Short mmCIF file of C-alpha atoms in Angstrom, two decimals:
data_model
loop_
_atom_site.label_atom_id
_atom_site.label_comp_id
_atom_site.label_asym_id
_atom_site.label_seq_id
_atom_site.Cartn_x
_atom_site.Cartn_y
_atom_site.Cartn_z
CA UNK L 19 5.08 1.34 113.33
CA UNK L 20 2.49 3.23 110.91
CA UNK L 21 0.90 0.89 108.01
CA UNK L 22 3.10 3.13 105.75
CA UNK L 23 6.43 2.00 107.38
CA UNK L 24 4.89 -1.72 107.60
CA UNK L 25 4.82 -1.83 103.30
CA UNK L 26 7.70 -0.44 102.56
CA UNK L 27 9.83 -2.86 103.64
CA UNK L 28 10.64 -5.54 100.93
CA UNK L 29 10.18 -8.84 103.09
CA UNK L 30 7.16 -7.67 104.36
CA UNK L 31 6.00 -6.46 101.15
CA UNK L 32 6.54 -10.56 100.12
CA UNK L 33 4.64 -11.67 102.89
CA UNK L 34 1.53 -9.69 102.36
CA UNK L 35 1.55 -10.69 98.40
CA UNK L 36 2.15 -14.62 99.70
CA UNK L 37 -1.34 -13.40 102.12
CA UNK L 38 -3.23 -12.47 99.07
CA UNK L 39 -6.49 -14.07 97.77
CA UNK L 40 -7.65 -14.84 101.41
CA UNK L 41 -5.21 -17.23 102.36
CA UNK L 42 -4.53 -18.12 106.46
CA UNK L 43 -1.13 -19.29 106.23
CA UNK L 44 1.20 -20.40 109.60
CA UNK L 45 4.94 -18.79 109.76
CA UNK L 46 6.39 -22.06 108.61
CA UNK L 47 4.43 -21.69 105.65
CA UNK L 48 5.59 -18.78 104.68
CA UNK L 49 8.98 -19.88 105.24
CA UNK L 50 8.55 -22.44 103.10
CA UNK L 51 7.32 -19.72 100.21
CA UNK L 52 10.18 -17.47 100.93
CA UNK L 53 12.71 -20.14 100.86
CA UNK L 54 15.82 -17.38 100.12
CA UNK L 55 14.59 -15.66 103.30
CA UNK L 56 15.83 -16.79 106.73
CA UNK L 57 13.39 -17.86 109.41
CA UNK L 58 14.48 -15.77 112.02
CA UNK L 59 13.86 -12.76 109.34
CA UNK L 60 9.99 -14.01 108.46
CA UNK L 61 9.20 -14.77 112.28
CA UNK L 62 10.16 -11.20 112.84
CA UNK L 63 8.66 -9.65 109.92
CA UNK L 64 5.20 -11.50 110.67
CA UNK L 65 5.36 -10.15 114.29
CA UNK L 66 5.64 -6.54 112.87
CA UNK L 67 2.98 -7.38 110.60
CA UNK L 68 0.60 -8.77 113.35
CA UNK L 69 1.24 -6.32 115.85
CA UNK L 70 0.66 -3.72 113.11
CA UNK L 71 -2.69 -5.06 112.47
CA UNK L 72 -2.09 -6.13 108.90
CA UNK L 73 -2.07 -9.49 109.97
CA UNK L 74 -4.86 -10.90 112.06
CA UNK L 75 -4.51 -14.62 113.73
CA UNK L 76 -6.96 -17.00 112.07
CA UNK L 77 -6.08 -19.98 114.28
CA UNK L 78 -4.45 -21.59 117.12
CA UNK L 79 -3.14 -24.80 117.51
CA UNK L 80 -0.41 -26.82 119.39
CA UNK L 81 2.38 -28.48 117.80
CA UNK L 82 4.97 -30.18 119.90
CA UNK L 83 4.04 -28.35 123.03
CA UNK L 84 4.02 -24.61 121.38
CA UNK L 85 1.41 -22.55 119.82
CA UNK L 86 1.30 -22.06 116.00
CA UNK L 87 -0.30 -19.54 114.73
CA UNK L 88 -2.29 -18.98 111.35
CA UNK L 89 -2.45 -15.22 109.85
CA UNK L 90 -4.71 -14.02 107.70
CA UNK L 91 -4.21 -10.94 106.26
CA UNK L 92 -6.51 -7.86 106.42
CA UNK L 93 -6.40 -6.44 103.17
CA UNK L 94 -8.08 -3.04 103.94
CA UNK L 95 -5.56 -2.29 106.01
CA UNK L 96 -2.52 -3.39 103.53
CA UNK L 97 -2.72 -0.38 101.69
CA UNK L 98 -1.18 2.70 101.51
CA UNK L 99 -4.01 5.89 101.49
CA UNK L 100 -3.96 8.47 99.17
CA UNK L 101 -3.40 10.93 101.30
CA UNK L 102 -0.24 9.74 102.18
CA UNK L 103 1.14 8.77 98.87
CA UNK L 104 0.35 12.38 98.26
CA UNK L 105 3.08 13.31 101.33
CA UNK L 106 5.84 13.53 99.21
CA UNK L 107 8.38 12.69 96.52
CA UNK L 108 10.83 10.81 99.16
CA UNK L 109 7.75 8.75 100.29
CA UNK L 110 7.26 7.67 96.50
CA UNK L 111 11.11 6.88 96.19
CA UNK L 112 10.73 4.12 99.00
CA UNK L 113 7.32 3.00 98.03
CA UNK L 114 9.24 2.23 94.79
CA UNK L 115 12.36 0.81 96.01
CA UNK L 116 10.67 -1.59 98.00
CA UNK L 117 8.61 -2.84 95.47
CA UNK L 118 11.56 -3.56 93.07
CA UNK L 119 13.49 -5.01 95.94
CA UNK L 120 10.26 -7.47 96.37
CA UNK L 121 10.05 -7.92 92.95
CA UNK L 122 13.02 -8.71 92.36
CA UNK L 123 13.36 -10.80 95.40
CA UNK L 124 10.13 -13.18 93.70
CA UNK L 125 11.57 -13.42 90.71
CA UNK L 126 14.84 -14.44 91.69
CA UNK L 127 13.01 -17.00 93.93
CA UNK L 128 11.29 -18.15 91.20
CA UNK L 129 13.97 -18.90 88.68
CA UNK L 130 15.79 -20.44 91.57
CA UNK L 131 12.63 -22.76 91.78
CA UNK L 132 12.86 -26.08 90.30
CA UNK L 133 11.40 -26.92 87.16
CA UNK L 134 11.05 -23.18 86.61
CA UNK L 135 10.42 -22.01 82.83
CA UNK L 136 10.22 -18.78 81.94
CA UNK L 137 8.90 -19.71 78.37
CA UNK L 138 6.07 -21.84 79.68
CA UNK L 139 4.84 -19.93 82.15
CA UNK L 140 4.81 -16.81 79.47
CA UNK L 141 6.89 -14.60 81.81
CA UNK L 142 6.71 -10.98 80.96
CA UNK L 143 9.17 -7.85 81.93
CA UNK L 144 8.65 -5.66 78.90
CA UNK L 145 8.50 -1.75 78.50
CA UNK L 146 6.82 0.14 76.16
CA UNK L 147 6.93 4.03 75.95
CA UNK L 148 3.36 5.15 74.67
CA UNK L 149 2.46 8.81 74.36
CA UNK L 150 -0.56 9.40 76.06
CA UNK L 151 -2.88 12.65 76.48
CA UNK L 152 -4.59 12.87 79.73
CA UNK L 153 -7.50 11.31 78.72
CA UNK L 154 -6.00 8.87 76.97
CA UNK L 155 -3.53 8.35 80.04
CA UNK L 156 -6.47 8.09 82.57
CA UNK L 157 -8.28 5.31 79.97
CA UNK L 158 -5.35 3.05 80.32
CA UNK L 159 -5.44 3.72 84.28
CA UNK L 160 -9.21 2.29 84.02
CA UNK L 161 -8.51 -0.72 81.73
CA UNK L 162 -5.58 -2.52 83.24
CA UNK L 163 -7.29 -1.53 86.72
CA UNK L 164 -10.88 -2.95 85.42
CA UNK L 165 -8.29 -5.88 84.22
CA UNK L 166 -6.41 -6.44 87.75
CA UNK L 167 -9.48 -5.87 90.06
CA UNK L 168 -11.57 -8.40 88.47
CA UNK L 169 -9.39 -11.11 89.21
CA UNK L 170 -8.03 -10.03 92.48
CA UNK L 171 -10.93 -11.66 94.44
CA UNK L 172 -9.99 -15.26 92.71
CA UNK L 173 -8.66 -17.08 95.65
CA UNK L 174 -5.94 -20.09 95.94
CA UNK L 175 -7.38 -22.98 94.02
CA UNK L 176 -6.20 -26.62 92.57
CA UNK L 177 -5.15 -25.14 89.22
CA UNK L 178 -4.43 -22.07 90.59
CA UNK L 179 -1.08 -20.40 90.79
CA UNK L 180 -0.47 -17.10 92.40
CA UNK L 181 1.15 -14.80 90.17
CA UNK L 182 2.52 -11.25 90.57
CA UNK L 183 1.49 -8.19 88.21
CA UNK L 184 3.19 -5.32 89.05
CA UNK L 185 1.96 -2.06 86.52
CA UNK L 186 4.73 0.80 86.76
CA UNK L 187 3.62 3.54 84.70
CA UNK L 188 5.15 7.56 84.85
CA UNK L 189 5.86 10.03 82.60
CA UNK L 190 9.40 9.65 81.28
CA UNK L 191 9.74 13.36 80.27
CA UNK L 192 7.85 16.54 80.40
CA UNK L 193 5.27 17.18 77.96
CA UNK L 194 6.77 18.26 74.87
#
């Protein structure tokens, strides 16, 4: 299975944000983060992750007479090129789909979480239509990506609590 095929499958998609900021993390801890997915389902989906080579094992170690594993995932390879989010519309349809599936996924997980809060935590799902030349459109790009990037190398800390950001931007209608 291609890289492509490998991200565009909600569960997976989960699993490789739960990977993020350099954590090595066994399969039972990932159950335990995807509590609303089976076990069965996260086993497999690690497998096709590892044997994809988005997922490399960190560690060994024997527990109760079997071998557990601990992934890490290899973020240059978790990504889709541009080249082949170039390939076509239908491509960009899935890429989508499974990221709203995912998304929503997480945030129904979350609200299903104890003790979750919405107001608290300052939870966010707002749209805005802007009109934007394409200078102005390709500043934007540049500041929320300047924004994101500098904070994606923060890794899981005491304090710390991994949150997802997910920036959807497209025209909504032709230019007038």
């Amino acid at each position: 299975m291609d890289t492509v095929d490998l991200l565009l499958h909600p569960v997976r998609l989960r699993i490789v944000h739960a990977m993020s900021g350099g954590r090595a993390l066994t399969t039972s801890q990932l159950c335990a983060l995807l509590p609303d997915v089976s076990k069965a389902t996260v086993y497999r989906h690690v497998g096709l992750l590892a044997e994809g080579g988005l997922l490399d094992v960190a560690s060994e170690q024997r527990v109760r007479g079997a071998v557990e594993r601990c992934y890490r995932l290899q973020r240059a390879r978790a990504v889709i090129d541009a080249d082949a989010a170039a390939a076509s519309p239908n491509l960009h349809r899935r890429a989508f789909a499974a990221a709203m599936a995912a998304l929503l996924a997480e945030f129904n997980a979350y609200l299903d979480r104890e003790g979750a809060d919405p107001g608290t935590d300052q939870v966010g799902y707002r749209q805005h239509a802007i009109w934007l030349s394409e200078d102005e459109r390709a500043e934007l790009i540049d500041d929320v990506r300047r924004a994101i990037v500098s904070r994606m190398a923060n890794g899981p800390t005491p304090g710390r609590t991994r949150h997802l950001i997910s920036p959807v931007l497209f025209p909504a209608e032709g230019p007038a």
